[in-house]
Short mmCIF file of C-alpha atoms and ligand atoms in Angstrom, two decimals:
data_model
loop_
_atom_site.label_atom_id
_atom_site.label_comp_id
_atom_site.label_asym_id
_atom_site.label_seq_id
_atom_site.Cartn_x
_atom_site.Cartn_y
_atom_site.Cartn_z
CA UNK A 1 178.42 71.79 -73.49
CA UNK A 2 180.60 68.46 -73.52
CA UNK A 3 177.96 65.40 -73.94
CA UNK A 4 178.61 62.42 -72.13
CA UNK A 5 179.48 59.47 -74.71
CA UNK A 6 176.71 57.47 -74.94
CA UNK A 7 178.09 54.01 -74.09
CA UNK A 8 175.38 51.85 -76.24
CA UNK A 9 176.27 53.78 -79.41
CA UNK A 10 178.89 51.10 -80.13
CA UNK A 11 176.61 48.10 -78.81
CA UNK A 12 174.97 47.01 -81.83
CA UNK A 13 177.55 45.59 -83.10
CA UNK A 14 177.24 43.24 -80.51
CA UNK A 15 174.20 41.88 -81.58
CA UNK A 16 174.54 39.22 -84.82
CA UNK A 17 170.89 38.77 -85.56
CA UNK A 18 171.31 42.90 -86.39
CA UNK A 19 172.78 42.21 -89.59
CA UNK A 20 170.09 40.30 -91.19
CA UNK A 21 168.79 41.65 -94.24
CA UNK A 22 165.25 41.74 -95.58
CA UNK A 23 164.88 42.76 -99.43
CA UNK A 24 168.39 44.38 -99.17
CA UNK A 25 167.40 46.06 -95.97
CA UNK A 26 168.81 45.66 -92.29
CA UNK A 27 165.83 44.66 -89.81
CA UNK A 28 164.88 46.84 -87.50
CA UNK A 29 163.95 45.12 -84.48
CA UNK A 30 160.89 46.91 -82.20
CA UNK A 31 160.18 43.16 -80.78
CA UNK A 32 162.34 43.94 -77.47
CA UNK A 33 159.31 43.78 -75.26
CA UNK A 34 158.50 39.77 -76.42
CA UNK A 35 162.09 38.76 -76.42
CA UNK A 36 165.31 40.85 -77.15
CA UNK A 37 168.18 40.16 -79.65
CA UNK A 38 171.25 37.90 -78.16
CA UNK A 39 174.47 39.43 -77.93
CA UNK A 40 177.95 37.01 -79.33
CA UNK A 41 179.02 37.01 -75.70
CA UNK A 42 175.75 35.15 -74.03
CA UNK A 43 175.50 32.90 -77.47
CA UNK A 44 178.90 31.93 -77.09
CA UNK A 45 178.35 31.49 -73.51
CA UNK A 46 175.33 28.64 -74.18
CA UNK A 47 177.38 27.10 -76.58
CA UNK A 48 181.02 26.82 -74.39
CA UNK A 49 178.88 25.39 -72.03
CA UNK A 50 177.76 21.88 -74.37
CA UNK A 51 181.10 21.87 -75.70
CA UNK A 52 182.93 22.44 -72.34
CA UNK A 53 181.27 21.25 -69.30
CA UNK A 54 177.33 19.14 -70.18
CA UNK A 55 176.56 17.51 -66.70
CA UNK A 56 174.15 17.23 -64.52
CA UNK A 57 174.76 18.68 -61.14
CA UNK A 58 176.15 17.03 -57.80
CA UNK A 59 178.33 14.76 -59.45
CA UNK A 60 182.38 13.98 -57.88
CA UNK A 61 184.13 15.01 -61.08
CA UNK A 62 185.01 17.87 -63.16
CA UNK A 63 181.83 18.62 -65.39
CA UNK A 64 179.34 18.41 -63.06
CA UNK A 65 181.24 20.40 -60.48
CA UNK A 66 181.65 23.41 -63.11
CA UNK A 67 177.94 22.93 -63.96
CA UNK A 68 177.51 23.64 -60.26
CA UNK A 69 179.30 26.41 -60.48
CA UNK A 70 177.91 28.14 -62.96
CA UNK A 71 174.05 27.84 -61.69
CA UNK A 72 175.51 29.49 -58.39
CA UNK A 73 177.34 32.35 -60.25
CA UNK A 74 173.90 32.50 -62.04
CA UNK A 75 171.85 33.28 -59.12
CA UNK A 76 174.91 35.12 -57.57
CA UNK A 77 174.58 37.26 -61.22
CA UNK A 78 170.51 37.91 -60.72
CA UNK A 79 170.76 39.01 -56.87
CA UNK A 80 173.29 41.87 -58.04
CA UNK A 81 170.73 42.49 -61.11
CA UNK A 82 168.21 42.80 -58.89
CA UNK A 83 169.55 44.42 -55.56
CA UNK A 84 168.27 40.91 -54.21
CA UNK A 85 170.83 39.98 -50.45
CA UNK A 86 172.45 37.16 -51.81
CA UNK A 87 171.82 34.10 -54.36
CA UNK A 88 169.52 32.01 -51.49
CA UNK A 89 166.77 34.52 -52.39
CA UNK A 90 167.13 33.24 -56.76
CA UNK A 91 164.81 30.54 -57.79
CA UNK A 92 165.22 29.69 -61.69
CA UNK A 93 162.85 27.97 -63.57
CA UNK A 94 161.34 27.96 -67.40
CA UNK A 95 159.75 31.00 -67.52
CA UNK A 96 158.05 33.47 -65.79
CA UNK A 97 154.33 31.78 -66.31
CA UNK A 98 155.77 28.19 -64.93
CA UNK A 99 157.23 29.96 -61.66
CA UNK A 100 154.09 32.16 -60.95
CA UNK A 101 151.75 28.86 -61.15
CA UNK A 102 154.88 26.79 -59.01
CA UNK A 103 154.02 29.95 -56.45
CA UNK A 104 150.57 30.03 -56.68
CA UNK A 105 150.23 26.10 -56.06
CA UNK A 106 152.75 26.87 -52.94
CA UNK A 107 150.77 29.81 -51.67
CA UNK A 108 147.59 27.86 -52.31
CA UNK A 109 148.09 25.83 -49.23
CA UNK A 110 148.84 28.39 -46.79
CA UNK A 111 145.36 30.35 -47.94
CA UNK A 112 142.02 29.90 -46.19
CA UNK A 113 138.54 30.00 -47.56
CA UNK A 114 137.65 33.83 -48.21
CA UNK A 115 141.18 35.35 -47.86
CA UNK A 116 141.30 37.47 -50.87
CA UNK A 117 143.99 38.48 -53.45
CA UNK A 118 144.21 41.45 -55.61
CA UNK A 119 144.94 41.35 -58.95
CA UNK A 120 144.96 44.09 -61.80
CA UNK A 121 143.16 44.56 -64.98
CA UNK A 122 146.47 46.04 -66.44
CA UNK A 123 148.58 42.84 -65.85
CA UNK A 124 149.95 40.56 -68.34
CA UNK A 125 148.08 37.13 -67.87
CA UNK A 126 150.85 35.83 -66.11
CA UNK A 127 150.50 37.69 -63.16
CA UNK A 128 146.71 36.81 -63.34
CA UNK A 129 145.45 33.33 -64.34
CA UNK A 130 148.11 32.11 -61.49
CA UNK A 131 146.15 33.93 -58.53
CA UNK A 132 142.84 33.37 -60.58
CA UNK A 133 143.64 29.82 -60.03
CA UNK A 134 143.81 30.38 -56.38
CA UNK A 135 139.92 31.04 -56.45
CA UNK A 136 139.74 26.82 -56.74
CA UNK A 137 140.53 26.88 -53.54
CA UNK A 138 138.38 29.24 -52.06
CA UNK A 139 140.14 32.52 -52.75
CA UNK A 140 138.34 35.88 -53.61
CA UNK A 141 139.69 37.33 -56.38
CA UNK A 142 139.52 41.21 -56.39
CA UNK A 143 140.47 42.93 -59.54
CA UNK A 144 141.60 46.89 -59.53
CA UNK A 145 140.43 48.87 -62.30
CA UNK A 146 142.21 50.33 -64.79
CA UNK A 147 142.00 54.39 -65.63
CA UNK A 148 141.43 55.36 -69.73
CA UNK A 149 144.66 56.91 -69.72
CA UNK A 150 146.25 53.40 -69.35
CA UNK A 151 147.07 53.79 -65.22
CA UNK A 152 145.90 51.90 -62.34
CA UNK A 153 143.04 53.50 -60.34
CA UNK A 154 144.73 54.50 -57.42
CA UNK A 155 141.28 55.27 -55.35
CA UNK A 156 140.28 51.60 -56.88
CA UNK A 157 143.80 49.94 -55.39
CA UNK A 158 143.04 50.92 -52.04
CA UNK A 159 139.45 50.18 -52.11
CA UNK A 160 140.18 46.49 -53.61
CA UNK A 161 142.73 45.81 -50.14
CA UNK A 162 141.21 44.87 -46.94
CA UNK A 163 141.90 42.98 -44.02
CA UNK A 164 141.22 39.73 -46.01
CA UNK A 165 143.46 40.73 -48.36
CA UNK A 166 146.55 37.81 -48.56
CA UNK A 167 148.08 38.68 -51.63
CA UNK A 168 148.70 41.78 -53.92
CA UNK A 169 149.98 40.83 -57.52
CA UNK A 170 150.43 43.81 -59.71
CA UNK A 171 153.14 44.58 -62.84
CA UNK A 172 155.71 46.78 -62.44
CA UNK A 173 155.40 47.84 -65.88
CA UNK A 174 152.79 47.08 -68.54
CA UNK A 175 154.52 45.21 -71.50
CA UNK A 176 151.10 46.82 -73.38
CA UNK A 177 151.10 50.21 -72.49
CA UNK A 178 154.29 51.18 -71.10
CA UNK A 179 152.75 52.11 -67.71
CA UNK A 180 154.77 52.02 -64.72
CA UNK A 181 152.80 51.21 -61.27
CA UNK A 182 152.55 52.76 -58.47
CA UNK A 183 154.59 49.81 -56.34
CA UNK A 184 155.21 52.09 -53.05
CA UNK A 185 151.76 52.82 -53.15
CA UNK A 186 151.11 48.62 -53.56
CA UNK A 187 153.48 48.13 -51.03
CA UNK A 188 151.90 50.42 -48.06
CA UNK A 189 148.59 49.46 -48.78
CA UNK A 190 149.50 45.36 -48.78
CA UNK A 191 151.78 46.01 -45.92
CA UNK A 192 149.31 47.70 -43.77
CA UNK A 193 147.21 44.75 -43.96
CA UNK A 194 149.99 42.54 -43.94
CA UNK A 195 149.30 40.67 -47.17
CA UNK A 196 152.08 39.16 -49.85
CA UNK A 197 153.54 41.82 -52.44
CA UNK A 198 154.06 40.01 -55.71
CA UNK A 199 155.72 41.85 -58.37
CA UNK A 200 155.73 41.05 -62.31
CA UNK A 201 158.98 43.09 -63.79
CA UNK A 202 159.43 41.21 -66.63
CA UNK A 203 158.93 44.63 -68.60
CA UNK A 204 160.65 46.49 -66.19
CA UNK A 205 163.84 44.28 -65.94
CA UNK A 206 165.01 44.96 -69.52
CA UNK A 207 164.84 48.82 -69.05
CA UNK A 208 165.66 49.90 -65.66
CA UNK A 209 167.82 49.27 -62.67
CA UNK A 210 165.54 46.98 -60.42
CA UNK A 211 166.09 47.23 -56.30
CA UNK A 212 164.28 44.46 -54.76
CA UNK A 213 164.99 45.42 -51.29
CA UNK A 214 163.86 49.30 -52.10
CA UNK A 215 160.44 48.10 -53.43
CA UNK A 216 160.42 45.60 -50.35
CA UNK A 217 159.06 43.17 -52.61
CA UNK A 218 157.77 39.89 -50.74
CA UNK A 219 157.93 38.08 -54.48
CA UNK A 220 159.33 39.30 -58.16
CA UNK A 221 159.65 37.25 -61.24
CA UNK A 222 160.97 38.21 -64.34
CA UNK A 223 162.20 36.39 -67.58
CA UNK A 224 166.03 36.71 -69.13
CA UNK A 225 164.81 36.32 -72.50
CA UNK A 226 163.52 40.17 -72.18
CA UNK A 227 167.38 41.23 -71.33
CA UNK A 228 169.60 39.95 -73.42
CA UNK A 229 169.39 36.44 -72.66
CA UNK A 230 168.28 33.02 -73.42
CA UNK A 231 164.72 31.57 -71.99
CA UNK A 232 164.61 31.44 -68.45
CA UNK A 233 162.40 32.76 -65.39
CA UNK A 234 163.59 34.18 -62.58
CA UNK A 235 162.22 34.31 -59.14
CA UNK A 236 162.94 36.17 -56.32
CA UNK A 237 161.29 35.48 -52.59
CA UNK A 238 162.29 37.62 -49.70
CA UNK A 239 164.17 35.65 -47.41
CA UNK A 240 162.36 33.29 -45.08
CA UNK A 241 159.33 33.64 -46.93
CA UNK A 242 159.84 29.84 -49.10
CA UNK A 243 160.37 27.88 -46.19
CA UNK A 244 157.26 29.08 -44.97
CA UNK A 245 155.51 27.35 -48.03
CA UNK A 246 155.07 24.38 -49.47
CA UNK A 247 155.38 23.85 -53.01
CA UNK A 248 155.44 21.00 -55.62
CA UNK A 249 158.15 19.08 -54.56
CA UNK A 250 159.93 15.64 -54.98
CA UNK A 251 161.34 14.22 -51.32
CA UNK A 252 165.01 13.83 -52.95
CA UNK A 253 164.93 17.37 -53.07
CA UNK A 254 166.51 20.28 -51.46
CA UNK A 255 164.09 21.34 -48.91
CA UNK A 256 166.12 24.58 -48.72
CA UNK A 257 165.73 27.83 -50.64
CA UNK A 258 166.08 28.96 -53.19
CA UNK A 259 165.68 24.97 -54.41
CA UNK A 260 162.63 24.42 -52.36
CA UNK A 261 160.66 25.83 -55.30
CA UNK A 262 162.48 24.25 -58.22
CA UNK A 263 161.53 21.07 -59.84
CA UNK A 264 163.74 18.28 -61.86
CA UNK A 265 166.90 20.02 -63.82
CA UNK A 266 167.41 23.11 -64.75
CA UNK A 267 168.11 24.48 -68.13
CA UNK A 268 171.92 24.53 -67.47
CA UNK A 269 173.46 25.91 -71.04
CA UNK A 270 170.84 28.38 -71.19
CA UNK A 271 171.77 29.69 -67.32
CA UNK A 272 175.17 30.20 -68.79
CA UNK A 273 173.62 32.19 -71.03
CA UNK A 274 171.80 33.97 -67.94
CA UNK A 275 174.83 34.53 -66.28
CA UNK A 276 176.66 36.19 -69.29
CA UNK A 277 173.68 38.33 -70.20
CA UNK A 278 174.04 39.60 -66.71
CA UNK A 279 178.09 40.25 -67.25
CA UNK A 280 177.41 42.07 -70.80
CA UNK A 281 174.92 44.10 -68.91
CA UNK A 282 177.45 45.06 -66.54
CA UNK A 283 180.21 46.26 -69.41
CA UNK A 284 178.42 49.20 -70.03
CA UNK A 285 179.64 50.78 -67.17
CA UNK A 286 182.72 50.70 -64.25
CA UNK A 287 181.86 50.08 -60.83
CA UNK A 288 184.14 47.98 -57.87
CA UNK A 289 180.96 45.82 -57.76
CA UNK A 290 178.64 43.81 -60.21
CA UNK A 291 175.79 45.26 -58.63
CA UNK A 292 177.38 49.24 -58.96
CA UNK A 293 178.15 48.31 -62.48
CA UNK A 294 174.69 47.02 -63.25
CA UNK A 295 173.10 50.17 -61.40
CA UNK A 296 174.85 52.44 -63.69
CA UNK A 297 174.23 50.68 -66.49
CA UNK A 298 170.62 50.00 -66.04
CA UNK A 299 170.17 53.66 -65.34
CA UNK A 300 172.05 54.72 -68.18
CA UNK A 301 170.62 52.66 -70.29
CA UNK A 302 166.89 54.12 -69.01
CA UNK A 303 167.87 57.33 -70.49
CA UNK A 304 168.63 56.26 -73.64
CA UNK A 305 165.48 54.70 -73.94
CA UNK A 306 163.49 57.30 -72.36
CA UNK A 307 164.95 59.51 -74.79
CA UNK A 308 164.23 57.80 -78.22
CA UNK A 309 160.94 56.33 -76.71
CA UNK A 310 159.50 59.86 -76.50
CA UNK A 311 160.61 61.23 -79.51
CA UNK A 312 158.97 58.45 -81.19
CA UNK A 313 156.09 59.15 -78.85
CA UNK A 314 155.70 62.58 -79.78
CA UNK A 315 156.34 61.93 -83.36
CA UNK A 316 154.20 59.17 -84.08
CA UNK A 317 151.54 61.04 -82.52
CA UNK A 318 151.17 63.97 -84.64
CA UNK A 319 151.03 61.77 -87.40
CA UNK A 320 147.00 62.51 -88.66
CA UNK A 321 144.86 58.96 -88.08
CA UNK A 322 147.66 57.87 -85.75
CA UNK A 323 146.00 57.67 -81.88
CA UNK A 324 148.34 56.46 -78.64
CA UNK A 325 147.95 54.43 -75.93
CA UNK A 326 148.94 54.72 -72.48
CA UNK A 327 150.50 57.38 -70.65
CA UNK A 328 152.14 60.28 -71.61
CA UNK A 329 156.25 60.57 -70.93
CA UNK A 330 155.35 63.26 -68.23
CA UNK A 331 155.64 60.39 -65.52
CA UNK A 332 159.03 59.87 -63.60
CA UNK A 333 158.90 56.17 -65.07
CA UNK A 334 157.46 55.56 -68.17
CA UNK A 335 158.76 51.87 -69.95
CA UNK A 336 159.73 52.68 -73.35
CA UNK A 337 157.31 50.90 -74.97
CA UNK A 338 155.16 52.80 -77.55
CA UNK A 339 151.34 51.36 -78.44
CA UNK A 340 148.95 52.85 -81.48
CA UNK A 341 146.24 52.32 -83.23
CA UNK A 342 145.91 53.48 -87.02
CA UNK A 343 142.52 55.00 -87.90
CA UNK A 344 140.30 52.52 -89.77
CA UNK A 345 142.81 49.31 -90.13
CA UNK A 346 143.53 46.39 -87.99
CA UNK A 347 146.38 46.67 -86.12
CA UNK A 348 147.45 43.21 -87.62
CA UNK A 349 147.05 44.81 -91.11
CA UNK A 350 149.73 47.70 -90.01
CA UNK A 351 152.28 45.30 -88.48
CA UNK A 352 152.15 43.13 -91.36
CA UNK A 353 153.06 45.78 -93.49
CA UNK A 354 155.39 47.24 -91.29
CA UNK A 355 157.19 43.30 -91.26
CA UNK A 356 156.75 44.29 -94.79
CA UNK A 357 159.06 46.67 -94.62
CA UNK A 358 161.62 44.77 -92.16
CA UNK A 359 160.72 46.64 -89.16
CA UNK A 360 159.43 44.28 -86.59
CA UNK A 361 156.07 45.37 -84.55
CA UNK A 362 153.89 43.04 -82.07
CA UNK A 363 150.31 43.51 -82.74
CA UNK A 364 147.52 42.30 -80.55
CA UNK A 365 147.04 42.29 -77.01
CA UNK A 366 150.44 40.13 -76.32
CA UNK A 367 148.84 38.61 -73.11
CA UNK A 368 147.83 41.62 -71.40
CA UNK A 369 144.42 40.43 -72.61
CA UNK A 370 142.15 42.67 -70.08
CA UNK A 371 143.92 45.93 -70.35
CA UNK A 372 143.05 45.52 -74.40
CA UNK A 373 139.38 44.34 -73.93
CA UNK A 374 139.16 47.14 -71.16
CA UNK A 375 140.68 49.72 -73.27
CA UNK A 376 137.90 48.62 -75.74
CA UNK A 377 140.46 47.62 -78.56
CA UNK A 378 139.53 44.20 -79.57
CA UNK A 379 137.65 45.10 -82.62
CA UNK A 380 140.99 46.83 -83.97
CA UNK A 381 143.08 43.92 -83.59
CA UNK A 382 144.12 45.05 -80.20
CA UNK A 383 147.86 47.96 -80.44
CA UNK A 384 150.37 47.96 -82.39
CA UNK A 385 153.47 47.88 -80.09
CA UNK A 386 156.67 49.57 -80.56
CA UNK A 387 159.55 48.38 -77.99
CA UNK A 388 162.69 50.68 -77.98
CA UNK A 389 166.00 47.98 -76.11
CA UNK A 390 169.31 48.88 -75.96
CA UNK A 391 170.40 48.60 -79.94
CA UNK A 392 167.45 50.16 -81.01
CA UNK A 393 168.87 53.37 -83.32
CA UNK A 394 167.44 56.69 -84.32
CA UNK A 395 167.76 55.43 -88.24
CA UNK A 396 165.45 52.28 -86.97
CA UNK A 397 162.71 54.65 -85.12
CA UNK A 398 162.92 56.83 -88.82
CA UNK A 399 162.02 54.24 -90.89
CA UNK A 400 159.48 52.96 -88.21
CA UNK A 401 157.75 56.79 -88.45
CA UNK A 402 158.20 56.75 -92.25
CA UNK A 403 156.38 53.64 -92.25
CA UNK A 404 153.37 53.74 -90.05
CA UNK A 405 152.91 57.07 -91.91
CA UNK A 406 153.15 55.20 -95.63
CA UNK A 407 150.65 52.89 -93.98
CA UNK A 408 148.16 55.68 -92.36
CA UNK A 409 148.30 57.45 -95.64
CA UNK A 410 149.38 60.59 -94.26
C1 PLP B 1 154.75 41.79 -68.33
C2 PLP B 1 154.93 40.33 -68.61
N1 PLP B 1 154.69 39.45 -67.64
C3 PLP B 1 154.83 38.13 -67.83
C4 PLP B 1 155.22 37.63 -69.05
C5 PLP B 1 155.36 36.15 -69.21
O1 PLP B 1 156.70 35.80 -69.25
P1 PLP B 1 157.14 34.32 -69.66
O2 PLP B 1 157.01 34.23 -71.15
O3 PLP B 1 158.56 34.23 -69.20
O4 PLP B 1 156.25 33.37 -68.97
C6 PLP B 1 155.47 38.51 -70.11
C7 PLP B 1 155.84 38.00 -71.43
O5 PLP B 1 155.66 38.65 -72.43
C8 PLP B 1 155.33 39.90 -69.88
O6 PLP B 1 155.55 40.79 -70.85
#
């Protein structure tokens, strides 16, 4: 059998922060799922953009008019990343957080007394405090439970929507647990009652090919720091659907989306940064589009991970006093994002040592605060979480295995 090549094998060197050296030894990065490495192309990018073309938008002369430009390629970039119709449906902002509460204040004013939302106990608090907010103003707040096994309750999902139901805000991956949702189950329950799908895929954006028309998404945020770029949220609305709100907004503004939802000046060198993430995304495959470039490439890329996420899955597992979290890899989506807990020691106890070592765990509950306290893991420090991204290597998931096994004493 001829393999395919594998076109991330060569991608690491790509990545400058990968040749940092603790105690004589490379770092091996498992942070992905709180912020990915930067590749030379989307650094360079950030910094071209002070030395070249510092403006602010609008302006009659030759720096501000590229500034324009590149916001526009920018959101022209993120529609083909996310299967979104065209750049009118990309609102940037800060970060993911900032442009959920911008929404929630917007939707806030279109909801009456007793219309209810639906949040999950699985979410990130991003994609919860923002509609929790929304019970200030007379919203009921219905929460769906979450299963052992680290999965939604379906059975709870469809109890939790009603005809009162206004808005539906679930993940489309758990940044805890790896979990992937059931969205096209979110989608025909929230349609049927005709309320707003919001979708959180800031986990999902860094590891598979996202189709916002597909999951006929009403709303989708995610953040570019968790693919290969710098800090900046991202937020799609379905077409239509902004001008039927009314944020925060200053009257100089554009009234017209995808402004309408954007406040003061953006973050202009880092959106160069977007925008080249996006392009170095792209390279890994050949398409006559962006967008067929970025679908092969995302999906490519999913197998990768997939692959090295479940071999440290089933490795890590058989480890004695190792337990996992979340689902098994049986599922057709699975993030690649690996959670354990080491018999008798805090979970910030193993990731220190692990840092020890140079390879780089998250420990806690990293925001997804109610899936932790629900899974009953406070008392342990929360998980210790394991992100696979695109430079991760089978020498880094080694020493990761070699390590939590030094620390389990197995
Ligand atoms: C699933 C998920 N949602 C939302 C967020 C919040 O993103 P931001 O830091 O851009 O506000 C994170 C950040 O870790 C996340 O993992």
């Amino acid at each position: 059998m001829v393999l395919a090549p594998d076109p991330f094998s060569a991608c690491r060197a790509a990545f400058p922060a990968l040749r940092r050296t603790l105690a004589g030894q490379p770092l091996a990065f498992f942070d992905g799922p709180g912020g990915t490495q930067v590749p030379q192309a989307v650094i360079d990018a950030v910094s071209d953009y002070y030395v070249r073309c510092n403006a602010n938008t609008h302006g009659q002369f030759v720096t501000a008019q590229e500034s324009d430009q590149v916001i526009h390629e920018t959101r022209e970039h993120l529609a083909a990343f996310l299967g979104a119709p065209g750049w009118q449906e990309i609102s940037l902002g800060a970060n993911t957080t900032t442009m959920a509460f911008s929404l929630s204040r917007a939707l806030a004013r279109a909801l009456k007394p007793g219309d209810e939302v639906v949040i999950t106990q699985l979410d990130h608090e991003a994609n919860r405090g923002p509609w929790l907010a929304l019970a200030d103003h007379g919203a009921v707040i219905k929460e769906v439970l979450l299963r052992p096994d680290g999965t939604l309750d379906p059975d709870s999902l469809s109890r939790k929507i009603g005809p009162r139901t206004r808005i539906v805000a679930i993940g489309y991956a758990s940044n805890a647990l790896g979990t992937v949702n059931d969205l096209a189950l979110a989608r025909r329950l929230s349609k049927q009652v005709g309320a707003w799908l919001i979708i959180d895929a800031v986990h999902a954006a860094p590891h598979f090919s996202l189709d916002v028309q597909a999951l006929d998404a009403d709303f989708l945020l995610c953040s570019a720091y968790k693919f290969y770029g710098p800090h900046v949220g991202v937020l799609y609305a379905r077409q239509g659907l902004l001008a039927q709100l009314r944020p925060d907004r200053l009257s100089t503004q554009d009234p017209a989306a995808p402004f309408r939802i954007e406040t003061g000046t953006l973050n202009h060198a880092a959106l160069a940064g977007v925008r080249a993430a996006v392009g170095f995304l792209a390279g890994f495959a050949e398409g006559a589009t962006l967008r067929e470039r970025l679908v092969r490439a995302m999906t490519a890329l999913a197998e990768r991970e997939r692959r090295l996420a479940q071999s440290y899955h089933e490795r890590v597992r058989a480890i004695p006093g190792v337990r996992v979290w979340g689902p098994d890899f049986d599922a057709a989506q699975r993030a690649p994002t690996v959670s354990i807990t080491v018999k008798d020691l805090n979970s910030e106890r193993v990731a220190r040592q692990l840092g020890d070592r140079g390879v780089l765990v998250w420990d806690g509950n990293f925001y997804a605060a109610r899936a932790i306290e629900v899974m009953g893991l406070d008392p342990q420090g929360g998980v210790v979480r394991a992100g696979i991204s695109m430079y991760t290597s089978e020498e880094d998931v080694q020493r990761l295995l070699d390590g939590v096994a030094a620390i389990a004493g197995a």
